[in-house]
């Protein structure tokens, strides 16, 4: 029995998480060796407006003994974003030392991309985003507040330990997958943090002579992701750079509705979080047209993490079938299907895949 903490959160979060839970519940029905207990935590902006806090003081303790966290989204026009994001999502990422933020960027067959002529062979990369440091570490200050000299300090934090562990994890992944690693940084302009990152990257790379490596400056990386996405196989970058570049990645893979992520604590001292990349999308909240695929794909990453990679693969195959047909796409992909219809289509595709001989599914 795996205990899953479910935090639907704000905006479209509950709408997409509902579909992921349905997919997971279906898998548990099909496979006698799998069962899930879902514990719901109603944290987010409504909770904040009622109680003054996004999650209870002892919230991390309530999550600690779960096998994984399934997260929707956070953020609402009713409360400032830095309050909502930092006091829920960042508390979990930092508190549970989720230093690997894994983000697959893949153009699925048949999905329209704004990059004319690009195919799914061109856009097939995995981003490893550092999750606990960089500009998002939360270090900083306001000086001379309320005066004309008001000054904001946002301190980027790059420790050797924090840099090395995420880079090393990336190389282990690259070795397993037989793929190259591209490091993205800005060592020319940032003479402390960028230089440390590059130095640690080179040191770790020397231990993996079997893995091909490249280094790119972040501005050039943005350009190449559009012009030559094929260059990128596995990419490792700091918190801020990978945050920005993976929204670009979501754009070229067909939109925010498709992109998934896993915030991992690789040592498994704490639970890991599985969530779509997108935010709470207040502009389409409650309309039944949010794309649940990013969330369902994150559930596939969760299945991998929990030791059911055969199911993780199958969910991704079911997603491929679903988005390949315009009839089972939401509006962001040019379709007319509702959120619920897309979720049901993924379950139907899973049932079809199960009925097919092994191997036939590998389309
Ligand atoms: P967003 O990702 O919520 O939305 C950007 C655009 O993409 C919107 O037009 C939205 O309708 C569309 N979109 C997003 N997800 C979609 C989906 N699954 N299907 C179809 N269309 C989708 O980002 P935005 O607008 O910058 O932020 C909205 C709120 O979300 C803010 O409060 C922000 O702080 C928060 N946020 C939270 C994140 C999280 O919980 N992980 C991440 C990013 C933003
Ligand atoms: Mg982002």
mmCIF file of N, CA and C and ligand atoms in Angstrom, residues 71 73-76 81 85 89 256-257 275 277-284 290-291 332, ligand 1:
data_model
loop_
_atom_site.group_PDB
_atom_site.id
_atom_site.type_symbol
_atom_site.label_atom_id
_atom_site.label_comp_id
_atom_site.label_asym_id
_atom_site.label_seq_id
_atom_site.Cartn_x
_atom_site.Cartn_y
_atom_site.Cartn_z
ATOM 1 N N UNK A 71 0.712 17.008 -6.405
ATOM 2 C CA UNK A 71 0.425 18.430 -6.202
ATOM 3 C C UNK A 71 -0.221 19.008 -7.462
ATOM 4 N N UNK A 73 -1.585 22.941 -8.209
ATOM 5 C CA UNK A 73 -0.961 24.229 -8.503
ATOM 6 C C UNK A 73 -1.310 25.175 -7.361
ATOM 7 N N UNK A 74 -0.558 26.269 -7.277
ATOM 8 C CA UNK A 74 -0.834 27.254 -6.237
ATOM 9 C C UNK A 74 -0.776 28.641 -6.856
ATOM 10 N N UNK A 75 -1.600 29.556 -6.323
ATOM 11 C CA UNK A 75 -1.590 30.932 -6.805
ATOM 12 C C UNK A 75 -2.992 31.404 -7.108
ATOM 13 N N UNK A 76 -3.265 32.639 -6.701
ATOM 14 C CA UNK A 76 -4.595 33.193 -6.901
ATOM 15 C C UNK A 76 -4.491 34.706 -7.026
ATOM 16 N N UNK A 81 1.519 36.657 -5.177
ATOM 17 C CA UNK A 81 2.100 35.374 -5.564
ATOM 18 C C UNK A 81 3.277 34.936 -4.690
ATOM 19 N N UNK A 85 3.200 31.155 -3.195
ATOM 20 C CA UNK A 85 4.179 30.195 -3.709
ATOM 21 C C UNK A 85 5.185 29.802 -2.624
ATOM 22 N N UNK A 89 4.444 25.717 -1.813
ATOM 23 C CA UNK A 89 5.281 24.890 -2.681
ATOM 24 C C UNK A 89 6.759 24.938 -2.283
ATOM 25 N N UNK A 256 1.785 24.699 -22.212
ATOM 26 C CA UNK A 256 1.901 24.511 -20.765
ATOM 27 C C UNK A 256 1.081 23.328 -20.279
ATOM 28 N N UNK A 257 0.038 22.981 -21.000
ATOM 29 C CA UNK A 257 -0.858 21.923 -20.544
ATOM 30 C C UNK A 257 -0.245 20.536 -20.563
ATOM 31 N N UNK A 275 4.058 16.993 -9.975
ATOM 32 C CA UNK A 275 3.193 18.129 -10.277
ATOM 33 C C UNK A 275 3.386 18.576 -11.724
ATOM 34 N N UNK A 277 4.013 21.441 -14.592
ATOM 35 C CA UNK A 277 4.833 22.659 -14.558
ATOM 36 C C UNK A 277 3.958 23.905 -14.457
ATOM 37 N N UNK A 278 2.771 23.826 -15.026
ATOM 38 C CA UNK A 278 1.956 25.037 -15.115
ATOM 39 C C UNK A 278 1.462 25.505 -13.743
ATOM 40 N N UNK A 279 0.973 26.737 -13.714
ATOM 41 C CA UNK A 279 0.432 27.308 -12.490
ATOM 42 C C UNK A 279 -1.066 27.080 -12.394
ATOM 43 N N UNK A 280 -1.727 27.954 -11.632
ATOM 44 C CA UNK A 280 -3.138 27.735 -11.299
ATOM 45 C C UNK A 280 -4.095 28.228 -12.385
ATOM 46 N N UNK A 281 -3.539 28.819 -13.453
ATOM 47 C CA UNK A 281 -4.312 29.224 -14.636
ATOM 48 C C UNK A 281 -5.683 29.808 -14.282
ATOM 49 N N UNK A 282 -5.703 30.882 -13.488
ATOM 50 C CA UNK A 282 -6.998 31.422 -13.051
ATOM 51 C C UNK A 282 -7.896 31.846 -14.217
ATOM 52 N N UNK A 283 -7.281 32.133 -15.379
ATOM 53 C CA UNK A 283 -8.085 32.581 -16.532
ATOM 54 C C UNK A 283 -9.004 31.491 -17.068
ATOM 55 N N UNK A 284 -8.694 30.218 -16.796
ATOM 56 C CA UNK A 284 -9.580 29.155 -17.306
ATOM 57 C C UNK A 284 -10.122 28.267 -16.182
ATOM 58 N N UNK A 290 -9.290 22.886 -18.856
ATOM 59 C CA UNK A 290 -7.852 22.803 -18.577
ATOM 60 C C UNK A 290 -7.339 21.426 -19.020
ATOM 61 N N UNK A 291 -6.135 21.430 -19.563
ATOM 62 C CA UNK A 291 -5.535 20.185 -20.034
ATOM 63 C C UNK A 291 -4.950 19.415 -18.842
ATOM 64 N N UNK A 332 -6.392 24.095 -25.613
ATOM 65 C CA UNK A 332 -5.021 24.605 -25.783
ATOM 66 C C UNK A 332 -4.286 23.847 -26.887
HETATM 67 P P1 LIG B 1 0.007 29.514 -15.637
HETATM 68 O O1 LIG B 1 0.874 28.354 -15.951
HETATM 69 O O2 LIG B 1 -1.009 29.307 -14.569
HETATM 70 O O3 LIG B 1 -0.778 29.976 -16.959
HETATM 71 C C1 LIG B 1 -0.119 30.483 -18.115
HETATM 72 C C2 LIG B 1 -1.044 30.353 -19.325
HETATM 73 O O4 LIG B 1 -1.097 28.987 -19.719
HETATM 74 C C3 LIG B 1 -2.487 30.770 -19.038
HETATM 75 O O5 LIG B 1 -3.025 31.380 -20.166
HETATM 76 C C4 LIG B 1 -3.191 29.450 -18.748
HETATM 77 O O6 LIG B 1 -4.564 29.465 -19.066
HETATM 78 C C5 LIG B 1 -2.430 28.502 -19.652
HETATM 79 N N1 LIG B 1 -2.388 27.166 -19.056
HETATM 80 C C6 LIG B 1 -1.649 26.783 -17.973
HETATM 81 N N2 LIG B 1 -1.872 25.508 -17.704
HETATM 82 C C7 LIG B 1 -2.749 25.049 -18.603
HETATM 83 C C8 LIG B 1 -3.355 23.785 -18.837
HETATM 84 N N3 LIG B 1 -3.096 22.713 -18.053
HETATM 85 N N4 LIG B 1 -4.248 23.668 -19.854
HETATM 86 C C9 LIG B 1 -4.514 24.713 -20.646
HETATM 87 N N5 LIG B 1 -3.958 25.940 -20.497
HETATM 88 C C10 LIG B 1 -3.082 26.103 -19.480
HETATM 89 O O7 LIG B 1 0.985 30.729 -15.267
HETATM 90 P P2 LIG B 1 0.658 32.223 -14.816
HETATM 91 O O8 LIG B 1 -0.574 32.711 -15.510
HETATM 92 O O9 LIG B 1 1.922 32.937 -14.990
HETATM 93 O O10 LIG B 1 0.395 32.137 -13.244
HETATM 94 C C11 LIG B 1 -0.906 31.953 -12.686
HETATM 95 C C12 LIG B 1 -0.723 31.681 -11.200
HETATM 96 O O11 LIG B 1 -0.050 30.424 -11.013
HETATM 97 C C13 LIG B 1 0.089 32.717 -10.466
HETATM 98 O O12 LIG B 1 -0.507 32.903 -9.216
HETATM 99 C C14 LIG B 1 1.461 32.060 -10.311
HETATM 100 O O13 LIG B 1 2.188 32.498 -9.192
HETATM 101 C C15 LIG B 1 1.076 30.617 -10.150
HETATM 102 N N6 LIG B 1 2.103 29.643 -10.553
HETATM 103 C C16 LIG B 1 2.145 28.505 -9.814
HETATM 104 C C17 LIG B 1 2.982 27.480 -10.190
HETATM 105 C C18 LIG B 1 2.900 26.209 -9.434
HETATM 106 O O14 LIG B 1 1.997 26.005 -8.638
HETATM 107 N N7 LIG B 1 3.795 25.271 -9.659
HETATM 108 C C19 LIG B 1 3.884 27.598 -11.331
HETATM 109 C C20 LIG B 1 3.712 28.813 -12.095
HETATM 110 C C21 LIG B 1 2.842 29.815 -11.683
#
